[in-house]
Tab-separated table of C-alpha atoms in Angstrom:
chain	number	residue	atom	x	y	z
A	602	UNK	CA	-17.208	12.870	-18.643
A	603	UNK	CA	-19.596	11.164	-16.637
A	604	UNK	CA	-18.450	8.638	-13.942
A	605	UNK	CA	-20.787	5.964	-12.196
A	606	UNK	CA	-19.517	4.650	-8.552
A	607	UNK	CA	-20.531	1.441	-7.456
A	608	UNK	CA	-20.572	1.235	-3.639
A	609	UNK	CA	-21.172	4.437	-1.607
A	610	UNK	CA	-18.572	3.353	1.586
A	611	UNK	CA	-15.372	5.368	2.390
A	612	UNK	CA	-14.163	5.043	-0.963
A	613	UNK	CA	-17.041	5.315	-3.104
A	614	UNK	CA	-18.181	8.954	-1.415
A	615	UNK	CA	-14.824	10.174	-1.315
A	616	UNK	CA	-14.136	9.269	-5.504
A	617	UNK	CA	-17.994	10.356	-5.575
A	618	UNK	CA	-17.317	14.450	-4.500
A	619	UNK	CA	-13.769	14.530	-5.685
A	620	UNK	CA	-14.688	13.786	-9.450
A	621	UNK	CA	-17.465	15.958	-8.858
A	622	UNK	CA	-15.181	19.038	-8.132
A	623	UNK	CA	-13.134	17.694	-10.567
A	624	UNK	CA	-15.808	18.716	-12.985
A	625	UNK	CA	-16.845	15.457	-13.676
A	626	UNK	CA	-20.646	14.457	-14.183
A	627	UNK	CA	-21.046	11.312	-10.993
A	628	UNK	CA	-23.699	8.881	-10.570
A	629	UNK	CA	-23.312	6.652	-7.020
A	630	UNK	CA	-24.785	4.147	-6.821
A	631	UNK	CA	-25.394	1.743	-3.500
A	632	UNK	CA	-28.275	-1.701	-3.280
A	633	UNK	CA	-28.804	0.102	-0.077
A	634	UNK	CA	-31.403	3.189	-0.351
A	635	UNK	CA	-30.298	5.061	3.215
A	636	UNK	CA	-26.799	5.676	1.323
A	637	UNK	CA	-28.188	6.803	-1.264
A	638	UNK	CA	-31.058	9.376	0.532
A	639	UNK	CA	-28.742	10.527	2.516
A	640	UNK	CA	-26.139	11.596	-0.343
A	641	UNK	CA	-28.756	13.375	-2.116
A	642	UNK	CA	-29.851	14.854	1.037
A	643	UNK	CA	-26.425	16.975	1.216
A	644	UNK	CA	-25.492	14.284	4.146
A	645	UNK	CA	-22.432	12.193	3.734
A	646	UNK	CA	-23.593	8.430	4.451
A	647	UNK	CA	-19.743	7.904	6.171
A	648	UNK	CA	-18.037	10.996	8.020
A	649	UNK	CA	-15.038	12.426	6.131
A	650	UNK	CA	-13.463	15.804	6.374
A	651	UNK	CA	-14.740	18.156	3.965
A	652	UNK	CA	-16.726	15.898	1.998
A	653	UNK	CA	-20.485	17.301	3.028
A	654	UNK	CA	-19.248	20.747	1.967
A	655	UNK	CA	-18.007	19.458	-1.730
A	656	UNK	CA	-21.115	17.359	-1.702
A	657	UNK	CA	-23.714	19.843	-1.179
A	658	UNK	CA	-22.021	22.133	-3.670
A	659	UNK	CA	-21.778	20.001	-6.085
A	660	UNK	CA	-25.322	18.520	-6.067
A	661	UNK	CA	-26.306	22.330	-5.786
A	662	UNK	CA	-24.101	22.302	-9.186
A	663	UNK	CA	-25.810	19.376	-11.109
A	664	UNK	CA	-22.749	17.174	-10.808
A	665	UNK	CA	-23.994	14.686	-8.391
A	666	UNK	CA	-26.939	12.048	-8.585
A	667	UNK	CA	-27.036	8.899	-6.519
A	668	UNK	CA	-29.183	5.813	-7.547
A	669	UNK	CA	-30.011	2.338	-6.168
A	670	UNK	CA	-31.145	1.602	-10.145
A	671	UNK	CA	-27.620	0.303	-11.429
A	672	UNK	CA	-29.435	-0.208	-14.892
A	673	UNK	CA	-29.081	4.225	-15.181
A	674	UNK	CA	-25.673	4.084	-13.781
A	675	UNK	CA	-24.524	1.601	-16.626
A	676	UNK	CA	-26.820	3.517	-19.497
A	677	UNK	CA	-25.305	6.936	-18.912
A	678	UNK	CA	-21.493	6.682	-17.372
A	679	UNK	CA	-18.713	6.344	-19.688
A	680	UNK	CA	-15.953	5.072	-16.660
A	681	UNK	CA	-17.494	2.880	-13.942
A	682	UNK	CA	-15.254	2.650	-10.794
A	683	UNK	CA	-16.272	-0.500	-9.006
A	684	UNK	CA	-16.177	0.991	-4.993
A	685	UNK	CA	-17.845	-2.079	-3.125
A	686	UNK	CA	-16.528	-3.869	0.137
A	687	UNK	CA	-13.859	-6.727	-0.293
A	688	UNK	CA	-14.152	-7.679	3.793
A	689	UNK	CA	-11.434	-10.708	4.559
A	690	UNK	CA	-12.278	-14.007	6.718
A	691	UNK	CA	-11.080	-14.968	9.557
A	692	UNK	CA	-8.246	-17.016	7.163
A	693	UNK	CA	-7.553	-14.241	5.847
A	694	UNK	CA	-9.593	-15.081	2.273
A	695	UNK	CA	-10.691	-11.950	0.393
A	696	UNK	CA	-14.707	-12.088	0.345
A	697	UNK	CA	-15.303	-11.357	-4.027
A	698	UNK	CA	-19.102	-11.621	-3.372
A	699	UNK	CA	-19.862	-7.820	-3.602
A	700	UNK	CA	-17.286	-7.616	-6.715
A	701	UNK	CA	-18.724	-10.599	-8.498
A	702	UNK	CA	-22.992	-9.634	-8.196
A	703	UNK	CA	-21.779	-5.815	-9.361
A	704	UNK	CA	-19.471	-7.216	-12.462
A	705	UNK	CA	-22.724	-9.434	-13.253
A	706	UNK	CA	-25.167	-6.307	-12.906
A	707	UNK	CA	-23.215	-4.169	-15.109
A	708	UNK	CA	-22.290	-7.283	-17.745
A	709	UNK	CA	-26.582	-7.808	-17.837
A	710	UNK	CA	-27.292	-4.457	-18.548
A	711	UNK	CA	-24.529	-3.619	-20.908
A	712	UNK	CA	-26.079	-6.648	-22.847
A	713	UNK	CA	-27.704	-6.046	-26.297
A	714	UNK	CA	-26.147	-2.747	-26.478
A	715	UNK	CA	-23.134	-1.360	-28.379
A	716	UNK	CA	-21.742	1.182	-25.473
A	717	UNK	CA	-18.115	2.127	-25.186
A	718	UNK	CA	-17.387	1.334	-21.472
A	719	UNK	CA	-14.604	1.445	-19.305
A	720	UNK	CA	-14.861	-0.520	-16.107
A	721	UNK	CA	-11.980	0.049	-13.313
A	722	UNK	CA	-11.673	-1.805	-9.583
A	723	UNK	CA	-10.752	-0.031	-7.145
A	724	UNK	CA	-11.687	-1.973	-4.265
A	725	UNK	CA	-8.730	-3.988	-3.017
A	726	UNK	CA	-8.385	-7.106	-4.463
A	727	UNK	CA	-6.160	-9.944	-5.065
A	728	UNK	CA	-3.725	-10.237	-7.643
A	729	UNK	CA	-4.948	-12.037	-10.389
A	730	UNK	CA	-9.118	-10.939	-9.338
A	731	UNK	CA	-9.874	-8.339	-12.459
A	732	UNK	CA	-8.384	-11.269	-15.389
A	733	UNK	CA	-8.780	-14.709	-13.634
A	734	UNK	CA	-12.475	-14.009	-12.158
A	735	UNK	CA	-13.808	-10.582	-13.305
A	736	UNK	CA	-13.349	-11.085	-16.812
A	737	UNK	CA	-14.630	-14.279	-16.964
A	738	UNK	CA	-17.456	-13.740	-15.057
A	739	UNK	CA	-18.375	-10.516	-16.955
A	740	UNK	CA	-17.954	-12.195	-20.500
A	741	UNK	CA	-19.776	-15.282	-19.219
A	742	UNK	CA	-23.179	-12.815	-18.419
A	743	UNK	CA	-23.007	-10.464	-21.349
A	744	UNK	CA	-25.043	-10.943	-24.484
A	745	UNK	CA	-25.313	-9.557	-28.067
A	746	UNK	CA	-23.034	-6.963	-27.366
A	747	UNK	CA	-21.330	-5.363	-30.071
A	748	UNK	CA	-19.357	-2.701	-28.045
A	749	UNK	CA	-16.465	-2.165	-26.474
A	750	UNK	CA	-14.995	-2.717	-22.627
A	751	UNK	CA	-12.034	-1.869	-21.090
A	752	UNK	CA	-10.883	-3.550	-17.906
A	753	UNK	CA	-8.513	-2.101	-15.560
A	754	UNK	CA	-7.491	-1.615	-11.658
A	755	UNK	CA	-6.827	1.541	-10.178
A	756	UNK	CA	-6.152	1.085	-6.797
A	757	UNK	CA	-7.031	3.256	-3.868
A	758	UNK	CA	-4.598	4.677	-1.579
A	759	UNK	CA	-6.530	6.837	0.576
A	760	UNK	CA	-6.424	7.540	4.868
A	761	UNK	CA	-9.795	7.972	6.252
A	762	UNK	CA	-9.410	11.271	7.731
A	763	UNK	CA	-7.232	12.881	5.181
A	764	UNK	CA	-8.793	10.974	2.072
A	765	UNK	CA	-9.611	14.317	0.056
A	766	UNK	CA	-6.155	15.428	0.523
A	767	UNK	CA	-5.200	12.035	-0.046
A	768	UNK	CA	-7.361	11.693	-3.870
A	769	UNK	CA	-5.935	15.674	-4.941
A	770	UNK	CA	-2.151	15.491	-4.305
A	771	UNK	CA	-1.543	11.668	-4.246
A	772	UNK	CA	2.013	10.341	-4.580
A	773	UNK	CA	1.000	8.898	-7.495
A	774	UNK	CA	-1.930	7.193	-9.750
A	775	UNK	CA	-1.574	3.724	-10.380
A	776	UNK	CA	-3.286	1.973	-13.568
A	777	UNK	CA	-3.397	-1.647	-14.223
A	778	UNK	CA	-4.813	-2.936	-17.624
A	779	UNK	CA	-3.831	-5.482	-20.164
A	780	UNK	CA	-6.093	-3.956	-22.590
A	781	UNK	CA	-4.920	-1.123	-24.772
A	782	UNK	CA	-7.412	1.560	-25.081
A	783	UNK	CA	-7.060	3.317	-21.400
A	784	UNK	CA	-7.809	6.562	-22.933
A	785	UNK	CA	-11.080	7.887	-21.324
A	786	UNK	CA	-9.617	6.510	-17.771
A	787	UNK	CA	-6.100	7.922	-18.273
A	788	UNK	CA	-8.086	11.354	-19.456
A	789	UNK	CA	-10.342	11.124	-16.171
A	790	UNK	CA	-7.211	10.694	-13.645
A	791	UNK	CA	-5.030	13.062	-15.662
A	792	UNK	CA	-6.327	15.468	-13.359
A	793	UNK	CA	-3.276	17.180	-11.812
A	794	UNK	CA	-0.069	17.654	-13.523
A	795	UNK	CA	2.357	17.022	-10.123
A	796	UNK	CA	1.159	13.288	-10.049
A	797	UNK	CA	2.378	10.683	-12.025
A	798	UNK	CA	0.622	8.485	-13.489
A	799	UNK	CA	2.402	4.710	-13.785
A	800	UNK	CA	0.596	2.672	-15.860
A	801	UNK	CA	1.389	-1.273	-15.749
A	802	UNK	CA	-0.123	-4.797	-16.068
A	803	UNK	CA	-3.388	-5.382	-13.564
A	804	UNK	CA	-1.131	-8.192	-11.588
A	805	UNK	CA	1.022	-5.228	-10.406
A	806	UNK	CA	-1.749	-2.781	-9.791
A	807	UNK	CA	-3.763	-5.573	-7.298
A	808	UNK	CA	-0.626	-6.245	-5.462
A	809	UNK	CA	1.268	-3.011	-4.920
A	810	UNK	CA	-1.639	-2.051	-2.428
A	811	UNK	CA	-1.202	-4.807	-0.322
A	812	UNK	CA	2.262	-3.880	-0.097
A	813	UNK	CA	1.496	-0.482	0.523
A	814	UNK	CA	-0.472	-1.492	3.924
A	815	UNK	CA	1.657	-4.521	4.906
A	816	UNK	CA	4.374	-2.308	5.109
A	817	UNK	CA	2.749	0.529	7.495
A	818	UNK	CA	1.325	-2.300	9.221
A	819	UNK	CA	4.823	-3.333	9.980
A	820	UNK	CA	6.300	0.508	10.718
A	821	UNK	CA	3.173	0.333	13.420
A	822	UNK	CA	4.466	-2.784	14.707
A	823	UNK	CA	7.952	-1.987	14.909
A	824	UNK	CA	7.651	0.943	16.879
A	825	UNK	CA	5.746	-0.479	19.505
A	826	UNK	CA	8.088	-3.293	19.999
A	827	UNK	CA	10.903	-1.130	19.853
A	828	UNK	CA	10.036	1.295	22.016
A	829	UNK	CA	8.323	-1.342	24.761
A	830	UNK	CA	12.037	-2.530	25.098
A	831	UNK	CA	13.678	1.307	25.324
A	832	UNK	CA	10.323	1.735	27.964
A	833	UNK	CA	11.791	-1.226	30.002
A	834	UNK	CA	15.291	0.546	29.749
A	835	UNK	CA	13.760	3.656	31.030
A	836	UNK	CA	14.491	5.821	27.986
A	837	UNK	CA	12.908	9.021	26.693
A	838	UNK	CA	10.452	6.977	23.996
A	839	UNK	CA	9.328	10.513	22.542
A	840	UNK	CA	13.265	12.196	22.887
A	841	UNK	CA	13.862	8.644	20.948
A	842	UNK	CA	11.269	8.985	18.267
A	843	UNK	CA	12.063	12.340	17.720
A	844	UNK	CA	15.859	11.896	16.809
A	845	UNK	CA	14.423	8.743	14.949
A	846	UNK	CA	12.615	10.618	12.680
A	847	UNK	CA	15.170	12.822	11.845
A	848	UNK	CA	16.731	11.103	9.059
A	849	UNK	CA	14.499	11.644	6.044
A	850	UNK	CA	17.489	9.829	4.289
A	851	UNK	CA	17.636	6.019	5.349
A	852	UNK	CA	13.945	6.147	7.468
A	853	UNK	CA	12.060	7.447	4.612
A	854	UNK	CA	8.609	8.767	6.216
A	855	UNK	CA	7.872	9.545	9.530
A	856	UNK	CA	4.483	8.479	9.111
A	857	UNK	CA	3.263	5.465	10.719
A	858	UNK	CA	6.399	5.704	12.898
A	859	UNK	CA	5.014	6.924	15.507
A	860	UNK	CA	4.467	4.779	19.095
A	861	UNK	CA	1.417	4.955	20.423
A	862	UNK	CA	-1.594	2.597	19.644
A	863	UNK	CA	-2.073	-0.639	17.787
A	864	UNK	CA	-2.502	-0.546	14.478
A	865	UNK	CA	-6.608	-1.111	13.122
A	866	UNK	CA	-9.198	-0.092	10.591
A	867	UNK	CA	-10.503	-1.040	7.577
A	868	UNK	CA	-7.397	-1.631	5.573
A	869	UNK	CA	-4.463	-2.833	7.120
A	870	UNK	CA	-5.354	-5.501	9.300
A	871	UNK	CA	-7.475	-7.420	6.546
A	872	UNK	CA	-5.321	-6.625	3.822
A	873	UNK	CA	-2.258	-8.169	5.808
A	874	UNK	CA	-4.272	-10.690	6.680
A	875	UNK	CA	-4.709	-11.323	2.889
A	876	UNK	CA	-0.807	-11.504	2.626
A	877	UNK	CA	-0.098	-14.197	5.061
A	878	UNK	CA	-3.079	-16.296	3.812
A	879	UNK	CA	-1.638	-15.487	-0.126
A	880	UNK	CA	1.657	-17.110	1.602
A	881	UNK	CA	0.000	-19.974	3.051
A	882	UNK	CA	-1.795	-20.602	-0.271
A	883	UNK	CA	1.598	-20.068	-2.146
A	884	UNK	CA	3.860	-21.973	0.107
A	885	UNK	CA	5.792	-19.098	0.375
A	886	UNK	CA	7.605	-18.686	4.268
A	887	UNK	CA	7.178	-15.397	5.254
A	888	UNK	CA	7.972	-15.567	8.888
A	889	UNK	CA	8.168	-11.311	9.470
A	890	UNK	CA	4.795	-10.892	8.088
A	891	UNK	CA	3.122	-13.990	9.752
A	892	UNK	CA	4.257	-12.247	12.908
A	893	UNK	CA	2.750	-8.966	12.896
A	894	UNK	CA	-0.764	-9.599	13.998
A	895	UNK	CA	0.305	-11.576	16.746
A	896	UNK	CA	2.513	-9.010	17.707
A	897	UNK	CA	0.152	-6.124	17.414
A	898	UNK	CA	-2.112	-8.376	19.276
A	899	UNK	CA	-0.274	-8.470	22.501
A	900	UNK	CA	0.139	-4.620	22.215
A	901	UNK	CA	-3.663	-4.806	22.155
A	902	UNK	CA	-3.534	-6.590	25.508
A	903	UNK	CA	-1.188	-3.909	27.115
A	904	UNK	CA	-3.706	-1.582	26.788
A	905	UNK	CA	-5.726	-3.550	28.702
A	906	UNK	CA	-3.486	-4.022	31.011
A	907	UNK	CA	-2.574	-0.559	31.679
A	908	UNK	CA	-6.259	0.173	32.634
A	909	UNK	CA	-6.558	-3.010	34.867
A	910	UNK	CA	-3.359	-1.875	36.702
A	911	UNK	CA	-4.648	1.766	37.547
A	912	UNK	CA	-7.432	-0.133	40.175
A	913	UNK	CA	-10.156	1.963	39.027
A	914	UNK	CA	-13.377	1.397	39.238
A	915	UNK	CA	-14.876	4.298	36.586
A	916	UNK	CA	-13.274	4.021	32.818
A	917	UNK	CA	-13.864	7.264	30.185
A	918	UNK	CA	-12.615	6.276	26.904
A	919	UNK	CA	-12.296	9.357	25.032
A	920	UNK	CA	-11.654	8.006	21.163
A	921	UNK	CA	-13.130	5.107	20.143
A	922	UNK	CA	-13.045	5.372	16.412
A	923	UNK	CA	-9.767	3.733	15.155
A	924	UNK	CA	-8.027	7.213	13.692
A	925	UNK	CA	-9.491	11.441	14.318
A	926	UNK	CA	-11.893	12.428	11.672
A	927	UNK	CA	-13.626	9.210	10.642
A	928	UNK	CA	-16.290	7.229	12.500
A	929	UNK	CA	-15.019	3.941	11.588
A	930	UNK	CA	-14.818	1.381	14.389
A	931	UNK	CA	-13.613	-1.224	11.618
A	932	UNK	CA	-10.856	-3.364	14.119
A	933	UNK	CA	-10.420	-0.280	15.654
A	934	UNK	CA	-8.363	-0.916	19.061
A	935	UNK	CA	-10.018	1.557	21.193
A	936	UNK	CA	-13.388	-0.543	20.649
A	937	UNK	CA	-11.712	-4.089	21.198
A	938	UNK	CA	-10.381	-1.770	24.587
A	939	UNK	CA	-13.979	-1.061	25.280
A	940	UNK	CA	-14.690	-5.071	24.800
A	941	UNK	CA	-12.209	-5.903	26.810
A	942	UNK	CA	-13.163	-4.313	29.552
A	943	UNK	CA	-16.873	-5.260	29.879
A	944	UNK	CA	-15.593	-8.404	29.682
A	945	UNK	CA	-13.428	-8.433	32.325
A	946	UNK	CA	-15.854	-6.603	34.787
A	947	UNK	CA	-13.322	-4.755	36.653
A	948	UNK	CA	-14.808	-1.040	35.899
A	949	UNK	CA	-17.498	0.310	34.699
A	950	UNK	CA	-17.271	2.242	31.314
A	951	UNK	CA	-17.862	5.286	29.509
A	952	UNK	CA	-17.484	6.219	26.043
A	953	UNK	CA	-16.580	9.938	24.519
A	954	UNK	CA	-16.115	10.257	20.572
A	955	UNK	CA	-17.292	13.424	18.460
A	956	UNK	CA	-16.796	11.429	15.630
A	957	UNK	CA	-18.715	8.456	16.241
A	958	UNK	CA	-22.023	7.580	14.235
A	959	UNK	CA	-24.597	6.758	16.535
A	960	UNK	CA	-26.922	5.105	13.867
A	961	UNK	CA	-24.361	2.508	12.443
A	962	UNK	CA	-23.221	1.642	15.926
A	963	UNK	CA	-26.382	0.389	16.900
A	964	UNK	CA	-26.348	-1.593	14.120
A	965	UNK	CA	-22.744	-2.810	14.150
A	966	UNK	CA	-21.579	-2.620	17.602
A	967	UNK	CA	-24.945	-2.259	19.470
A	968	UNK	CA	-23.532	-3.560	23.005
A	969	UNK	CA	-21.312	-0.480	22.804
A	970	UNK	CA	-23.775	2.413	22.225
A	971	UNK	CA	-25.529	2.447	25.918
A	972	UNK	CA	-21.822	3.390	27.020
A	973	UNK	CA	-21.390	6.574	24.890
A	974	UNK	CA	-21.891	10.146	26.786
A	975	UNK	CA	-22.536	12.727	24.618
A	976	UNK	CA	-21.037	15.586	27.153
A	977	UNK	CA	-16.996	15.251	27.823
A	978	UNK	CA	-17.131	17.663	30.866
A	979	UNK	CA	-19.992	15.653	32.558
A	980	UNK	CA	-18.298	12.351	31.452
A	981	UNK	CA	-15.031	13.457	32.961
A	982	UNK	CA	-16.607	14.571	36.441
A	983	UNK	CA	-18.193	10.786	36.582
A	984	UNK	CA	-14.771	9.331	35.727
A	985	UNK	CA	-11.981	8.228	37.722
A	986	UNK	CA	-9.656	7.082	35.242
A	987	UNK	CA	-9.207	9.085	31.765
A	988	UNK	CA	-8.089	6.919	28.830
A	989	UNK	CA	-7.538	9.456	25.892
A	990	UNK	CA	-6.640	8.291	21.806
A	991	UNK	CA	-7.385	11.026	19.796
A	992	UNK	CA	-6.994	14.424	19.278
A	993	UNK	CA	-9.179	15.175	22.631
A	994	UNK	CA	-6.203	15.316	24.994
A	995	UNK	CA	-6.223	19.420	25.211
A	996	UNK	CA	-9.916	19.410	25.796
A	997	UNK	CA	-9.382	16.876	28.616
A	998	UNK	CA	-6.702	18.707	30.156
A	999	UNK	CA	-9.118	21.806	30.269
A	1000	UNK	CA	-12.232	19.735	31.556
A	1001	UNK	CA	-10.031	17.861	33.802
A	1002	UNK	CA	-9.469	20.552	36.863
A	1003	UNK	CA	-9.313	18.094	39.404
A	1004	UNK	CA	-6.331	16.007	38.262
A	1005	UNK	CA	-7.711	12.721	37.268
A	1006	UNK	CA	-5.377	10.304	36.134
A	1007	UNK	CA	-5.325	10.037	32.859
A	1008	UNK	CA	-3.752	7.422	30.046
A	1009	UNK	CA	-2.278	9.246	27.133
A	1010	UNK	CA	-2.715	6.624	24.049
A	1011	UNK	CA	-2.296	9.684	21.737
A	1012	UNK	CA	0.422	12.182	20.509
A	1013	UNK	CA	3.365	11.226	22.840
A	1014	UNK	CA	5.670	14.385	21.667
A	1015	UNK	CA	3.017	17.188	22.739
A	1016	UNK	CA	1.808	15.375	25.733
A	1017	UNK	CA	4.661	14.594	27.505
A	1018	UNK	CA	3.823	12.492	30.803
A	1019	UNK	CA	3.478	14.420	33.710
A	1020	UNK	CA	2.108	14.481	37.548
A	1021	UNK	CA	-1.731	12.769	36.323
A	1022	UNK	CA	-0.411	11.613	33.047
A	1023	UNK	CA	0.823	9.065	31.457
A	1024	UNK	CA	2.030	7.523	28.693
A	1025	UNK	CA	1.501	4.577	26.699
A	1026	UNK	CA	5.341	3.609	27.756
């Protein structure tokens, strides 16, 4: 089968290599040619675990082509996933602006032809999007067409970081369609026996996600606050956790249960900002979910606060991607950290991440870049106070033979505090 990917971000690479290995012909396709020269270079465009090695191999193999010409993409796939960006505003409005020009592109060039065609979102969207405005739009722009389209959602639940992982054993496939021939798509995803595949109206599809990331949103939230108030008591927070997470029974997952940093990224801050303004629009009260942002807001601050305390003039930052193994500084709370404390003008500031992207820094974030040191031992010799996120702390620890004090915003359980460090609580 031959897929074409619109949008070569996160999820668009990710889908991109794993249909590939999959066995699956894939054509990418992006408006913006660096993506695309630097997939068919062997070079992911976004940095994922294992996804350069199944790239390379599977361009090597034939599978893989990448495009900025979505006329070839729309002549030659036979399921299009629809990958682009759905960014919120600051009300919390989904932006459809990517979504819309792509359904119009592929609704133009299917025109005058008599193609069999199955078009699925899989960018996050509100309930309602694919039938209320995607149809429409895509019946409004196509012409003399004697084929036949099928519409569906199939929404994404992937981690940067662990997104491969994430695509081959998922919890489960979801498909949303109210149209009846889901054959070719329910063929493609019917790639691994263990997962099941639920298959239900697109209304349900659109939404579950956002409930999906609302909820660890909350878990994040919840653990902060709850463990801020055991802190004050002068509890164990990680002896806490740890007995917390026991109970597989009534606490479900221990993921995203886990105190230590704010919550950030591409996903759940803008998709829970979609919920409250969805409950605004709907006059629905949803007081709990109206609160979390504020609340993981003013665990933001503490932070901040943390570092003012110390009285330190010389800042490392070591982490300033929002999660290990992806460079996205989406919302990430390590780089609003970083803000914050130019801003305030109390220390000077350093910046250590392996995984960072240099290139779409500087165009993203380019106040940040003159900050970053490309050599932890020399950064922590310069430093006077550590601040560590991400999986670094052990190389720190190492590199750090003279003590420095050091903030451990990371993995509570295996870094217990001790003499130079401490923890987030």
């Amino acid at each position: 089968m031959t897929v074409g990917i619109f949008g070569l971000g996160y999820v668009g690479v990710v889908n991109t290599v794993c249909f590939a290995e999959l066995g699956h012909n894939v054509i990418g396709c992006d408006i913006k040619s660096q993506k695309v020269d630097s997939l068919m270079s062997g070079k992911s465009p976004v940095h994922e675990p294992l996804v350069d090695e199944m790239l390379q191999k599977n361009i090597a193999a034939g599978r893989i082509t990448a495009t900025t010409d979505a006329k070839k993409v729309v002549a030659e796939a036979d399921v299009i996933l629809i990958c682009v960006g759905t960014p919120s505003q600051n009300d919390g409005t989904v932006n459809l602006d990517y979504t819309i020009n792509t359904t119009i592109d592929i609704a133009n060039y299917l025109s005058n032809t008599n193609r069999k065609i199955t078009i699925a979102y899989r960018s996050t969207i509100p309930p309602g999007t694919v039938e209320d405005n995607m149809r429409p739009i895509f019946n409004e722009h196509l012409k003399n067409f004697t084929g036949t389209v099928t519409f569906a959602f199939y929404p994404e639940f992937l981690r940067e970081g662990s997104a491969v992982n994430d695509f081959m054993k998922a919890p489960r496939i979801v498909i949303g369609t109210l149209d009846n021939d889901i054959s070719d798509l329910h063929k493609l995803l019917s790639y691994n026996a263990e997962i099941p595949i639920i298959v239900t109206d697109t209304y349900t599809a659109e939404f579950v996600k956002y409930v999906d990331n609302c909820f660890h949103a909350m878990k994040i939230v919840f653990v902060n606050e709850a463990y801020s108030i055991g802190s004050a008591f002068g509890i164990d927070v990680a002896k806490a956790n740890e007995i917390f997470l026991l109970d597989r029974h009534l606490n479900i997952s221990p993921r995203y249960l886990r105190p230590g940093m704010p919550f950030g990224g591409s996903c759940l801050p803008k998709d829970l900002r979609a919920m409250q303004h969805f409950s605004r629009k709907l006059n629905v009260q949803a007081p709990m979910l109206n609160s979390l942002l504020e609340s993981n807001k003013q665990f933001q601050q503490r932070l901040l606060d943390k570092v003012i305390d110390k009285k330190l003039k010389k800042v490392l930052l070591v982490g300033i991607t929002f999660k290990n193994h992806t460079d996205d500084v989406r919302e990430s709370p390590m780089l609003k950290l970083a803000t914050d404390i130019i801003e305030s003008g109390k220390c000077s500031l350093k910046i250590y991440d392996e995984d960072i992207n240099l290139t779409t820094l500087r165009i993203e974030n380019a106040n940040i870049v003159k900050y970053v040191e490309n050599d932890l031992k020399q950064a922590i010799a310069d430093a006077e106070l550590i601040v560590v996120s991400k999986r670094f702390m052990s190389e720190v620890i190492a590199l750090n033979t003279t003590n420095k004090p050091t903030l451990n915003f990371t993995d509570l359980d295996k870094y217990p505090a001790q003499e130079n460090i401490e923890g987030i609580y």
